[in-house]
Coordinates of C-alpha atoms and ligand atoms in Angstrom, one line a residue:
X935 CA 133.0 -143.6 82.3
X936 CA 131.6 -142.3 79.0
X937 CA 130.7 -145.9 78.0
X938 CA 128.4 -146.0 81.1
X939 CA 127.4 -142.4 80.9
X940 CA 128.9 -141.6 84.3
X941 CA 129.6 -138.1 85.6
X942 CA 131.6 -139.4 88.6
X943 CA 133.5 -142.6 89.4
X944 CA 134.4 -143.4 93.1
X945 CA 137.5 -145.3 94.0
X946 CA 137.5 -146.1 97.7
X947 CA 140.6 -147.2 99.5
X948 CA 138.9 -150.2 101.2
X949 CA 138.6 -153.8 99.9
X950 CA 135.4 -155.8 99.6
X951 CA 135.6 -156.5 103.4
X952 CA 135.9 -152.8 104.4
X953 CA 139.5 -153.6 105.5
X954 CA 142.0 -151.0 106.7
X955 CA 145.1 -153.0 105.6
X956 CA 144.5 -154.5 102.2
X957 CA 146.2 -156.8 99.7
X958 CA 148.3 -155.2 96.9
X959 CA 145.6 -156.4 94.4
X960 CA 143.1 -154.2 96.2
X961 CA 145.2 -151.0 96.2
X962 CA 143.1 -149.4 93.5
X963 CA 143.0 -146.0 95.1
X964 CA 146.8 -146.0 95.3
X965 CA 147.1 -147.1 91.7
X966 CA 144.8 -144.5 90.2
X967 CA 146.1 -141.6 92.3
X968 CA 149.6 -142.3 93.5
X969 CA 148.5 -141.4 97.1
X970 CA 149.8 -144.1 99.5
X971 CA 148.0 -143.2 102.7
X972 CA 145.8 -145.9 104.3
X973 CA 142.5 -143.8 104.2
X974 CA 140.9 -141.6 101.6
X975 CA 138.7 -141.9 98.5
X976 CA 139.3 -140.8 95.0
X977 CA 136.3 -139.0 93.4
X978 CA 136.9 -138.7 89.7
X979 CA 134.8 -136.6 87.3
X980 CA 135.2 -136.4 83.5
X981 CA 137.2 -133.2 84.0
X982 CA 138.8 -133.2 87.4
X983 CA 139.8 -135.5 90.3
X984 CA 139.4 -135.1 94.0
X985 CA 141.2 -137.0 96.8
X986 CA 139.2 -136.7 100.0
X987 CA 141.1 -137.7 103.2
X988 CA 141.3 -136.9 106.9
X989 CA 143.7 -134.7 108.7
X990 CA 146.3 -137.4 109.3
X991 CA 147.0 -137.4 105.6
X992 CA 146.6 -133.9 104.3
X993 CA 150.3 -133.0 104.1
X994 CA 151.2 -136.4 102.7
X995 CA 148.4 -136.2 100.0
X996 CA 149.6 -132.8 98.9
X997 CA 153.1 -134.2 98.5
X998 CA 152.2 -137.4 96.7
X999 CA 149.5 -136.2 94.3
X1000 CA 150.3 -134.5 91.0
X1001 CA 148.6 -131.4 89.6
X1002 CA 145.6 -133.5 88.3
X1003 CA 144.4 -133.9 91.8
X1004 CA 142.6 -131.6 94.3
X1005 CA 143.0 -132.6 97.9
X1006 CA 139.8 -132.3 99.9
X1007 CA 140.4 -131.8 103.6
X1008 CA 137.5 -133.8 105.0
X1009 CA 137.0 -136.0 108.1
X1010 CA 137.3 -139.7 108.1
X1011 CA 133.8 -139.9 106.7
X1012 CA 133.9 -138.8 103.1
X1013 CA 130.1 -139.2 102.4
X1014 CA 129.3 -135.6 103.6
X1015 CA 131.7 -134.0 101.0
X1016 CA 130.3 -136.2 98.2
X1017 CA 126.7 -135.3 99.0
X1018 CA 127.4 -131.6 99.3
X1019 CA 129.4 -131.7 96.1
X1020 CA 126.6 -133.5 94.1
X1021 CA 123.7 -131.5 95.5
X1022 CA 125.6 -128.3 94.9
X1023 CA 125.9 -129.1 91.2
X1024 CA 123.6 -129.8 88.3
X1025 CA 120.7 -132.3 88.8
X1026 CA 120.6 -135.8 87.3
X1027 CA 124.3 -136.9 87.9
X1028 CA 125.3 -140.5 87.6
X1029 CA 127.9 -141.7 90.1
X1030 CA 129.5 -145.0 89.3
X1031 CA 131.1 -147.2 92.0
X1032 CA 131.9 -150.9 92.6
X1033 CA 129.2 -152.0 95.1
X1034 CA 131.7 -154.4 96.8
X1035 CA 133.9 -151.5 97.9
X1036 CA 131.3 -149.3 99.7
X1037 CA 129.4 -150.1 102.8
X1038 CA 125.7 -150.6 103.2
X1039 CA 125.4 -147.7 105.6
X1040 CA 127.4 -145.3 103.3
X1041 CA 125.3 -146.2 100.3
X1042 CA 122.0 -145.8 102.0
X1043 CA 123.0 -142.5 103.5
X1044 CA 124.2 -141.1 100.1
X1045 CA 121.1 -142.4 98.3
X1046 CA 118.8 -140.7 100.9
X1047 CA 120.5 -137.4 100.2
X1048 CA 120.8 -137.4 96.5
X1049 CA 117.5 -138.9 95.3
X1050 CA 115.6 -135.6 95.6
X1051 CA 118.3 -134.1 93.4
X1052 CA 117.5 -136.7 90.8
X1053 CA 121.1 -138.0 91.0
X1054 CA 121.9 -141.7 91.5
X1055 CA 124.6 -144.2 92.4
X1056 CA 125.3 -146.6 89.6
X1057 CA 126.7 -150.0 90.6
X1058 CA 128.7 -151.5 87.7
X1059 CA 129.5 -155.1 87.3
X1060 CA 133.1 -154.3 86.3
X1061 CA 135.5 -152.3 88.3
X1062 CA 136.8 -149.5 86.0
X1063 CA 140.2 -149.4 87.7
X1064 CA 140.7 -153.1 87.2
X1065 CA 139.9 -152.6 83.5
X1066 CA 142.8 -150.3 83.0
X1067 CA 145.2 -151.7 85.6
X1068 CA 147.4 -153.9 83.3
X1069 CA 149.8 -155.3 85.8
X1070 CA 147.4 -155.6 88.7
X1071 CA 148.9 -158.0 91.3
X1072 CA 147.2 -161.3 91.7
X1073 CA 145.0 -161.9 94.7
X1074 CA 146.7 -163.4 97.8
X1075 CA 145.6 -167.1 97.9
X1076 CA 148.2 -168.6 100.2
X1077 CA 147.2 -171.7 102.2
X1078 CA 145.7 -171.0 105.7
X1079 CA 147.0 -172.3 109.0
X1080 CA 145.3 -173.1 112.2
X1081 CA 145.9 -170.6 115.1
X1082 CA 146.8 -173.0 117.9
X1083 CA 144.5 -173.4 120.9
X1084 CA 147.4 -172.5 123.3
X1085 CA 147.1 -169.0 121.9
X1086 CA 143.4 -168.8 121.1
X1087 CA 142.2 -170.3 124.4
X1088 CA 138.9 -171.4 123.0
X1089 CA 138.0 -173.9 120.2
X1090 CA 136.3 -172.6 117.1
X1091 CA 133.3 -174.8 117.8
X1092 CA 132.8 -173.0 121.1
X1093 CA 133.1 -169.6 119.5
X1094 CA 130.5 -170.5 116.8
X1095 CA 128.2 -171.8 119.5
X1096 CA 128.5 -168.6 121.6
X1097 CA 128.0 -166.5 118.5
X1098 CA 124.7 -168.3 117.7
X1099 CA 123.5 -167.9 121.3
X1100 CA 124.4 -164.2 121.3
X1101 CA 122.5 -163.5 118.1
X1102 CA 119.5 -165.5 119.2
X1103 CA 119.4 -163.5 122.5
X1104 CA 118.6 -160.4 120.4
X1105 CA 116.0 -162.1 118.0
X1106 CA 112.5 -162.9 119.0
X1107 CA 112.4 -165.5 116.3
X1108 CA 115.6 -166.9 114.8
X1109 CA 114.1 -169.7 112.7
X1110 CA 114.9 -169.5 109.0
X1111 CA 117.5 -166.8 109.8
X1112 CA 121.2 -166.6 109.1
X1113 CA 124.0 -164.1 109.4
X1114 CA 126.7 -163.4 106.9
X1115 CA 130.1 -162.3 108.2
X1116 CA 132.3 -160.3 105.9
X1117 CA 134.7 -158.7 108.4
X1118 CA 138.0 -160.6 107.9
X1119 CA 139.3 -160.4 111.5
X1120 CA 136.0 -161.7 112.8
X1121 CA 136.1 -164.7 110.4
X1122 CA 139.8 -165.5 111.4
X1123 CA 139.0 -165.2 115.1
X1124 CA 135.8 -167.3 115.0
X1125 CA 137.4 -170.2 113.1
X1126 CA 140.9 -169.9 114.8
X1127 CA 142.4 -169.7 111.3
X1128 CA 145.0 -167.3 109.9
X1129 CA 146.4 -166.5 106.5
X1130 CA 149.3 -164.7 104.8
X1131 CA 149.5 -162.5 101.8
X1132 CA 147.8 -159.4 103.1
X1133 CA 150.5 -157.0 104.4
X1134 CA 150.9 -156.6 108.1
X1135 CA 147.8 -158.7 109.1
X1136 CA 147.5 -162.5 109.1
X1137 CA 144.1 -162.3 107.4
X1138 CA 142.5 -164.1 104.4
X1139 CA 139.7 -163.3 101.9
X1140 CA 136.6 -165.1 102.9
X1141 CA 132.9 -164.8 103.7
X1142 CA 131.2 -166.8 106.5
X1143 CA 127.6 -167.8 106.4
X1144 CA 126.1 -169.0 109.7
X1145 CA 122.5 -170.2 110.0
X1146 CA 120.7 -169.8 113.3
X1147 CA 118.0 -172.4 112.9
X1148 CA 118.3 -174.7 115.9
X1149 CA 117.6 -177.8 113.8
X1150 CA 119.8 -176.9 110.9
X1151 CA 123.0 -175.3 111.9
X1152 CA 124.7 -174.7 108.6
X1153 CA 128.1 -173.0 108.6
X1154 CA 129.6 -172.2 105.2
X1155 CA 133.1 -170.7 104.6
X1156 CA 133.5 -169.1 101.2
X1157 CA 137.2 -169.5 100.5
X1158 CA 139.3 -170.2 97.5
X1159 CA 140.2 -173.9 97.2
X1160 CA 143.9 -173.1 96.9
X1161 CA 143.7 -171.7 100.5
X1162 CA 142.4 -174.9 101.9
X1163 CA 145.0 -177.7 101.6
X1164 CA 144.0 -181.1 103.0
X1165 CA 144.9 -180.4 106.6
X1166 CA 142.7 -177.3 106.6
X1167 CA 139.9 -179.1 104.7
X1168 CA 140.0 -181.8 107.4
X1169 CA 140.0 -179.1 110.2
X1170 CA 136.9 -177.5 108.6
X1171 CA 135.1 -180.8 108.1
X1172 CA 135.7 -181.7 111.8
X1173 CA 134.2 -178.3 112.7
X1174 CA 131.1 -179.1 110.5
X1175 CA 132.0 -176.1 108.3
X1176 CA 131.3 -176.6 104.7
X1177 CA 133.6 -174.8 102.1
X1178 CA 132.5 -173.2 98.9
X1179 CA 134.5 -171.1 96.5
X1180 CA 135.1 -167.4 97.4
X1181 CA 133.2 -166.2 94.4
X1182 CA 130.3 -168.5 95.0
X1183 CA 128.9 -166.2 97.7
X1184 CA 127.0 -164.2 95.1
X1185 CA 124.9 -167.0 93.6
X1186 CA 124.5 -168.6 97.0
X1187 CA 122.9 -165.5 98.5
X1188 CA 120.6 -164.9 95.6
X1189 CA 119.4 -168.6 95.9
X1190 CA 118.5 -168.0 99.6
X1191 CA 115.7 -165.5 99.1
X1192 CA 113.5 -167.3 101.6
X1193 CA 115.9 -166.6 104.5
X1194 CA 116.1 -163.6 106.7
X1195 CA 119.8 -162.5 106.7
X1196 CA 121.5 -160.4 109.3
X1197 CA 124.3 -158.0 108.1
X1198 CA 126.1 -155.1 109.8
X1199 CA 126.3 -151.5 108.7
X1200 CA 129.8 -152.1 107.4
X1201 CA 128.8 -155.1 105.2
X1202 CA 129.4 -154.2 101.5
X1203 CA 126.5 -152.8 99.6
X1204 CA 127.0 -155.5 97.0
X1205 CA 126.3 -158.2 99.6
X1206 CA 123.2 -156.4 101.0
X1207 CA 121.8 -156.0 97.5
X1208 CA 121.8 -159.8 97.0
X1209 CA 119.2 -160.0 99.9
X1210 CA 115.6 -159.0 99.3
X1211 CA 115.1 -155.8 101.3
X1212 CA 112.3 -157.2 103.5
X1213 CA 114.6 -160.1 104.4
X1214 CA 117.7 -158.0 105.3
X1215 CA 118.2 -157.0 109.0
X1216 CA 121.0 -154.6 109.8
X1217 CA 122.5 -155.0 113.4
X1218 CA 125.8 -154.1 115.0
X1219 CA 128.4 -156.9 114.7
X1220 CA 128.0 -159.6 117.2
X1221 CA 131.3 -161.2 116.2
X1222 CA 133.2 -158.0 117.0
X1223 CA 131.4 -157.8 120.3
X1224 CA 132.6 -161.3 121.2
X1225 CA 136.1 -161.0 120.0
X1226 CA 136.6 -157.7 121.9
X1227 CA 136.7 -159.6 125.2
X1228 CA 139.8 -161.6 125.5
X1229 CA 139.8 -164.9 127.5
X1230 CA 142.4 -165.5 130.2
X1231 CA 144.6 -167.5 127.8
X1232 CA 144.5 -164.7 125.2
X1233 CA 145.5 -162.2 127.9
X1234 CA 148.3 -164.5 129.0
X1235 CA 149.5 -164.7 125.4
X1236 CA 149.3 -160.9 125.1
X1237 CA 151.5 -160.6 128.1
X1238 CA 154.1 -162.8 126.4
X1239 CA 153.8 -160.9 123.2
X1240 CA 154.4 -157.6 124.9
X1241 CA 157.4 -159.0 126.8
X1242 CA 158.9 -160.1 123.4
X1243 CA 158.1 -156.7 121.9
X1244 CA 159.5 -154.9 124.9
X1245 CA 162.8 -156.7 124.6
X1246 CA 163.0 -155.7 120.9
X1247 CA 161.9 -152.1 121.6
X1248 CA 164.5 -151.7 124.4
X1249 CA 167.3 -153.2 122.3
X1250 CA 166.3 -150.7 119.6
X1251 CA 166.3 -147.7 121.9
X1252 CA 169.7 -148.7 123.4
X1253 CA 171.1 -149.1 119.9
X1254 CA 169.8 -145.7 118.8
X1255 CA 171.2 -144.0 121.9
X1256 CA 174.6 -145.6 121.3
X1257 CA 174.7 -144.7 117.6
X1258 CA 173.7 -141.1 118.1
X1259 CA 175.4 -140.3 121.4
X1260 CA 178.4 -142.6 122.1
X1261 CA 179.4 -143.1 118.4
X1262 CA 178.1 -139.7 117.3
X1263 CA 176.9 -141.2 114.0
X1264 CA 173.9 -139.9 112.0
X1265 CA 170.9 -142.3 111.7
X1266 CA 167.9 -141.6 109.4
X1267 CA 164.4 -142.4 110.5
X1268 CA 164.3 -145.1 107.9
X1269 CA 167.4 -146.9 109.0
X1270 CA 166.1 -146.7 112.6
X1271 CA 162.9 -148.4 111.5
X1272 CA 164.7 -151.1 109.7
X1273 CA 166.8 -151.8 112.7
X1274 CA 163.8 -152.1 115.0
X1275 CA 162.3 -154.6 112.6
X1276 CA 165.5 -156.7 112.9
X1277 CA 165.3 -156.8 116.7
X1278 CA 161.7 -157.9 116.4
X1279 CA 162.4 -160.7 114.0
X1280 CA 164.8 -162.2 116.5
X1281 CA 161.9 -162.2 119.0
X1282 CA 159.3 -163.5 116.5
X1283 CA 161.5 -166.4 115.2
X1284 CA 160.1 -166.5 111.7
X1285 CA 156.5 -165.6 112.5
X1286 CA 157.4 -161.9 112.9
X1287 CA 156.0 -159.1 110.9
X1288 CA 155.1 -155.5 111.7
X1289 CA 151.4 -154.9 112.5
X1290 CA 151.5 -151.8 110.4
X1291 CA 154.1 -149.5 108.8
X1292 CA 156.2 -148.4 111.7
X1293 CA 156.1 -144.7 112.5
X1294 CA 159.6 -143.5 113.0
X1295 CA 159.7 -139.7 113.1
X1296 CA 162.1 -137.0 114.1
X1297 CA 161.3 -133.3 114.7
X1298 CA 158.6 -131.9 112.4
X1299 CA 157.7 -135.3 111.0
X1300 CA 156.7 -136.4 114.5
X1301 CA 154.0 -133.7 114.4
X1302 CA 152.3 -135.8 111.7
X1303 CA 150.7 -138.5 113.8
X1304 CA 150.7 -141.0 111.0
X1305 CA 154.0 -140.2 109.2
X1306 CA 155.8 -143.1 107.7
X1307 CA 159.5 -142.8 106.9
X1308 CA 160.5 -143.6 103.3
X1309 CA 164.1 -144.6 102.4
X1310 CA 164.9 -141.6 100.2
X1311 CA 163.1 -138.8 102.1
X1312 CA 163.7 -139.9 105.7
X1313 CA 165.2 -137.2 107.9
X1314 CA 168.4 -137.7 109.8
X1315 CA 167.3 -138.1 113.5
X1316 CA 167.9 -134.7 115.0
X1317 CA 169.7 -134.7 118.4
X1318 CA 167.9 -131.5 119.4
X1319 CA 164.4 -132.7 118.8
X1320 CA 162.3 -135.5 120.2
X1321 CA 162.3 -138.8 118.2
X1322 CA 159.0 -140.7 118.2
X1323 CA 158.6 -144.4 117.3
X1324 CA 155.1 -145.9 117.0
X1325 CA 155.2 -149.5 116.0
X1326 CA 154.7 -153.1 117.1
X1327 CA 155.3 -156.6 116.1
X1328 CA 152.9 -159.4 115.2
X1329 CA 153.6 -162.5 117.2
X1330 CA 151.6 -165.7 117.4
X1331 CA 150.9 -164.6 121.0
X1332 CA 149.4 -161.2 120.0
X1333 CA 149.5 -157.9 118.1
X1334 CA 151.6 -155.2 119.7
X1335 CA 151.3 -151.4 119.5
X1336 CA 153.7 -149.2 121.4
X1337 CA 154.9 -145.6 121.1
X1338 CA 157.9 -144.1 122.9
X1339 CA 159.4 -140.7 122.4
X1340 CA 163.0 -140.1 123.4
X1341 CA 165.3 -137.1 123.3
X1342 CA 169.0 -137.8 122.8
X1343 CA 170.2 -134.3 123.4
X1344 CA 169.0 -131.5 125.7
X1345 CA 165.3 -130.8 125.4
X1346 CA 163.9 -127.3 125.7
X1347 CA 161.3 -126.1 128.2
X1348 CA 158.3 -126.4 125.8
X1349 CA 159.1 -130.0 124.8
X1350 CA 159.7 -131.1 128.4
X1351 CA 156.4 -129.5 129.5
X1352 CA 154.4 -131.0 126.7
X1353 CA 156.0 -134.4 127.3
X1354 CA 155.3 -134.2 131.0
X1355 CA 151.6 -133.3 130.4
X1356 CA 151.3 -136.2 128.0
X1357 CA 152.8 -138.5 130.6
X1358 CA 150.4 -137.2 133.2
X1359 CA 147.5 -138.1 130.9
X1360 CA 149.0 -141.5 130.3
X1361 CA 149.3 -142.1 134.0
X1362 CA 145.8 -140.8 134.7
X1363 CA 144.2 -143.4 132.4
X1364 CA 146.6 -146.2 133.5
X1365 CA 145.7 -145.7 137.2
X1366 CA 141.9 -145.1 136.7
X1367 CA 139.5 -147.0 138.9
X1368 CA 135.9 -146.9 137.6
X1369 CA 132.5 -148.5 138.2
X1370 CA 131.1 -151.2 135.9
X1371 CA 129.1 -149.5 133.2
X1372 CA 131.8 -146.9 132.5
X1373 CA 132.6 -146.5 128.8
X1374 CA 135.9 -145.5 127.2
X1375 CA 134.6 -142.1 126.1
X1376 CA 133.8 -141.2 129.7
X1377 CA 137.4 -141.8 130.7
X1378 CA 138.9 -139.9 127.6
X1379 CA 139.0 -136.5 129.4
X1380 CA 141.3 -137.9 132.1
X1381 CA 144.0 -138.3 129.4
X1382 CA 143.5 -134.8 128.1
X1383 CA 143.0 -132.8 131.3
X1384 CA 146.8 -132.1 132.0
X1385 CA 147.0 -130.8 128.4
X1386 CA 143.7 -128.9 128.5
X1387 CA 144.9 -127.1 131.6
X1388 CA 147.5 -125.4 129.4
X1389 CA 145.4 -124.9 126.3
X1390 CA 146.9 -127.9 124.6
X1391 CA 145.2 -131.0 123.0
X1392 CA 145.7 -133.7 120.4
X1393 CA 143.6 -134.3 117.3
X1394 CA 143.2 -138.1 117.5
X1395 CA 141.6 -140.7 119.7
X1396 CA 143.1 -141.6 123.1
X1397 CA 143.2 -145.3 122.3
X1398 CA 141.8 -148.3 120.5
X1399 CA 141.4 -152.1 120.8
X1400 CA 143.8 -154.5 119.3
X1401 CA 144.0 -158.2 118.4
X1402 CA 145.5 -161.5 119.4
X1403 CA 147.7 -162.1 116.2
X1404 CA 145.1 -160.2 114.2
X1405 CA 144.8 -156.5 113.5
X1406 CA 146.1 -153.5 115.3
X1407 CA 142.7 -151.6 115.3
X1408 CA 140.0 -153.9 116.5
X1409 CA 136.9 -154.3 118.6
X1410 CA 133.9 -152.2 119.7
X1411 CA 135.7 -150.7 122.8
X1412 CA 137.9 -147.6 122.6
X1413 CA 138.4 -144.3 124.4
X1414 CA 136.1 -142.8 121.8
X1415 CA 133.3 -145.4 122.2
X1416 CA 130.3 -145.5 124.4
X1417 CA 130.5 -149.3 124.9
X1418 CA 130.9 -150.1 128.6
X1419 CA 134.3 -151.4 129.4
X1420 CA 134.4 -155.0 130.7
X1421 CA 137.1 -157.4 131.9
X1422 CA 139.1 -158.7 129.0
X1423 CA 138.7 -155.6 126.9
X1424 CA 142.2 -154.4 125.7
X1425 CA 143.0 -150.8 124.8
X1426 CA 145.9 -148.7 123.9
X1427 CA 146.4 -145.4 125.8
X1428 CA 148.2 -142.9 123.6
X1429 CA 147.9 -139.2 124.4
X1430 CA 150.2 -136.9 122.4
X1431 CA 151.1 -133.3 121.8
X1432 CA 152.2 -131.9 118.4
X1433 CA 153.8 -128.6 117.4
X1434 CA 153.1 -128.5 113.7
X1435 CA 156.2 -128.1 111.6
X1436 CA 158.4 -128.5 114.7
X1437 CA 158.1 -131.7 116.7
X1438 CA 155.7 -134.2 118.3
X1439 CA 155.6 -136.4 121.4
X1440 CA 153.3 -139.4 122.2
X1441 CA 153.5 -142.1 124.8
X1442 CA 151.4 -145.2 124.0
X1443 CA 151.0 -148.4 126.1
X1444 CA 148.6 -151.3 126.0
X1445 CA 146.2 -152.1 128.8
X1446 CA 143.7 -154.8 129.7
X1447 CA 140.6 -154.2 131.8
X1448 CA 140.4 -156.3 135.0
X1449 CA 138.3 -156.4 138.1
X1450 CA 139.6 -153.8 140.6
X1451 CA 142.0 -155.5 143.0
X1452 CA 142.2 -152.9 145.6
X1453 CA 141.6 -153.4 149.4
X1454 CA 138.3 -151.9 150.4
X1455 CA 136.8 -151.8 146.9
X1456 CA 134.0 -154.1 145.9
X1457 CA 135.6 -156.3 143.2
X1458 CA 132.3 -157.2 141.6
X1459 CA 131.4 -153.6 140.7
X1460 CA 134.7 -151.8 140.1
X1461 CA 137.3 -152.1 137.3
X1462 CA 140.8 -151.0 136.7
X1463 CA 143.6 -151.5 134.0
X1464 CA 146.5 -153.9 134.0
X1465 CA 149.5 -152.8 131.9
X1466 CA 150.8 -155.1 129.1
X1467 CA 153.5 -153.0 127.6
X1468 CA 157.0 -153.6 129.0
X1469 CA 159.0 -150.7 127.7
X1470 CA 160.5 -148.1 130.0
X1471 CA 159.2 -144.5 129.7
X1472 CA 162.0 -142.1 128.9
X1473 CA 162.6 -139.6 131.6
X1474 CA 164.9 -137.0 130.0
X1475 CA 162.0 -134.8 129.0
X1476 CA 160.2 -135.2 132.3
X1477 CA 159.8 -132.0 134.4
X1478 CA 159.7 -133.7 137.8
X1479 CA 158.5 -130.5 139.5
X1480 CA 155.2 -130.7 137.6
X1481 CA 154.5 -134.3 138.8
X1482 CA 152.6 -135.1 142.0
X1483 CA 154.2 -137.4 144.4
X1484 CA 151.9 -140.2 143.3
X1485 CA 152.9 -139.6 139.6
X1486 CA 156.6 -139.7 140.5
X1487 CA 156.1 -143.0 142.4
X1488 CA 154.1 -144.4 139.5
X1489 CA 156.8 -143.6 136.9
X1490 CA 159.6 -144.9 139.0
X1491 CA 157.7 -148.1 139.8
X1492 CA 156.8 -148.6 136.1
X1493 CA 160.4 -148.3 135.0
X1494 CA 161.6 -150.5 137.8
X1495 CA 159.0 -153.2 136.8
X1496 CA 160.2 -153.0 133.2
X1497 CA 163.7 -153.5 134.3
X1498 CA 162.9 -156.5 136.4
X1499 CA 160.9 -158.1 133.5
X1500 CA 163.5 -157.3 130.8
X1501 CA 166.8 -157.7 132.5
X1502 CA 166.7 -161.6 132.7
X1503 CA 166.3 -161.6 128.9
X1504 CA 169.2 -159.3 128.2
X1505 CA 171.9 -161.1 130.0
X1506 CA 173.8 -161.6 126.7
X1507 CA 173.3 -158.1 125.5
X1508 CA 175.5 -156.0 127.8
X1509 CA 175.0 -152.8 125.8
X1510 CA 171.2 -152.9 126.1
X1511 CA 171.4 -153.9 129.7
X1512 CA 173.7 -150.9 130.5
X1513 CA 171.4 -148.6 128.7
X1514 CA 168.3 -150.0 130.5
X1515 CA 170.0 -149.5 133.9
X1516 CA 170.8 -145.9 133.1
X1517 CA 167.3 -145.3 131.6
X1518 CA 165.4 -146.5 134.6
X1519 CA 167.6 -144.7 137.1
X1520 CA 166.0 -141.4 138.1
X1521 CA 167.3 -138.4 136.1
X1522 CA 166.2 -134.8 136.4
X1523 CA 166.1 -131.9 133.9
X1524 CA 165.2 -129.3 136.4
Ligands
NAG550 C1 130.5 -144.4 106.2 O1 131.4 -145.5 106.5 C2 132.3 -145.2 107.5 C3 133.2 -146.4 107.6 O2 132.5 -147.6 107.9 C4 131.6 -144.8 108.8 O3 132.6 -144.5 109.8 C5 130.7 -143.7 108.6 O4 130.0 -143.4 109.7 C6 129.8 -144.0 107.4 N1 129.0 -142.8 107.1 C7 127.7 -142.8 107.0 C8 127.0 -141.5 106.8 O5 127.1 -143.9 106.9
NAG551 C1 160.6 -148.1 115.8 O1 161.0 -149.0 116.8 C2 160.9 -150.3 116.4 C3 161.2 -151.2 117.6 O2 160.1 -151.2 118.4 C4 161.9 -150.6 115.2 O3 161.8 -151.9 114.8 C5 161.6 -149.7 114.1 O4 162.6 -149.8 113.2 C6 161.5 -148.2 114.7 N1 161.1 -147.5 113.6 C7 161.8 -146.6 113.1 C8 161.3 -145.9 111.9 O5 162.9 -146.2 113.6

């Protein structure tokens, strides 16, 4: 920092593609700080160090960081803290950062706020963490594989064509124009390619350049040669996609100064700075818009993925029940997580991996919505408290995300009431019927209403999109977004209730938006949800007297349907089948 006369150096947690789950070689923020959470930025001065992160990680950050670090409790967006901190201090500060690791929108915002203060962002060619990181892991460069058409449902050529048409729709003149895609799930989706080497997500490091000129439709994939063995090279050639080296993107862009280039607000600042300002157009991501709407084969694949995951989840819950209750053995949160992964591997037949670190939490740990059990600090699962498991497998058919909360002893009134209100919110979203044009954020309050009635709430979103063998957080639709919901949009619904320091409950299932199929309702103008998740909802914490008749019928029908879907696959697993029968039979705590 002194060599470059820096007062600050920023170490963001993202990679050059603004990814949430990143390769080990990109874990710079973890290396410099020791904090392992998946969000948060290190802000280092010559005399002190700050770690700014959002509420999901405050407790974890305090536990993992040593006395050199000050935890800054901020929101997901750290730019506000940085700007306040800089403008509250002496003028003329120099803030170093690797321009590849910060987004165009974050940089332009910060610059607009600190320029008057005579302070500046300084973009260095070398990354200062990499300079001191002696045993930095090498970058993942495993060969790619084609994501089969039976899962994808649309050839890459058709996706590229639709993308070009979609962009041209929004441009008065698309001649001499191109777009550069840096978002890894978008590249993988567009080309029907997948990779390995990045934990949890089948992604690969690449950039994709797509020209929009009708007479010169160039498509160039910037990808390391080691990732394109002959079969992949042939696949790309047949698609009319040219390949250049991953690092050639920089020289390539600076040689295209005559072209107008479309980027998104989340494109890295380094990429945007290769494009002359008057030639750079910033628009929301068209690729993410397209990949958000699943085609009928993708939805079909997702149904299969959720059935597989449902079998594994059910086997896991039955195993847990038998260990804790019948055998009266202690199980830690960590052991439970490992066991679940084993059940999933059987379903995934070699392709399996978790879509994220599974959340397996008992008692107070479940009150931390993003708690991840570690081998040496995991709690023994407490029979007197709810046990929450939020996890999902990656299958070739799709990416799963499910949460169930169970109680293996006798729940108290407060737990049962909270659980029942969460369930009512879950049902309210699942059964919603809404006119075309309705956005997720307009439905959000349905999930919270039963909790609000009692002065309760949860501090996270109600649900997000997810991928088809891609990432677990995806797309432009969610219950916090103002994007109108449309058939093919997939969303999780996951209301929760957390008593800090004591326990937490959450019920999460996956849904797909379909046309309303209800007698008397105009199909063309009304929408509803179909459920993908096939895991029974635990009833021991249900206070039946709080449910309406319709809610009771819904719950019983849901569990009955899960039973019918799962039972044929559990013929050889008597223990799970017995548990499932018991679980879906009606029980009552009142
Ligand atoms: C900074 O980037 C994050 C992540 O892309 C985004 O959510 C946030 O809105 C950005 N903030 C500003 C001020 O641009
Ligand atoms: C959560 O459940 C899954 C099964 O869906 C299992 O693989 C995983 O091990 C469980 N996690 C924990 C921490 O118990």
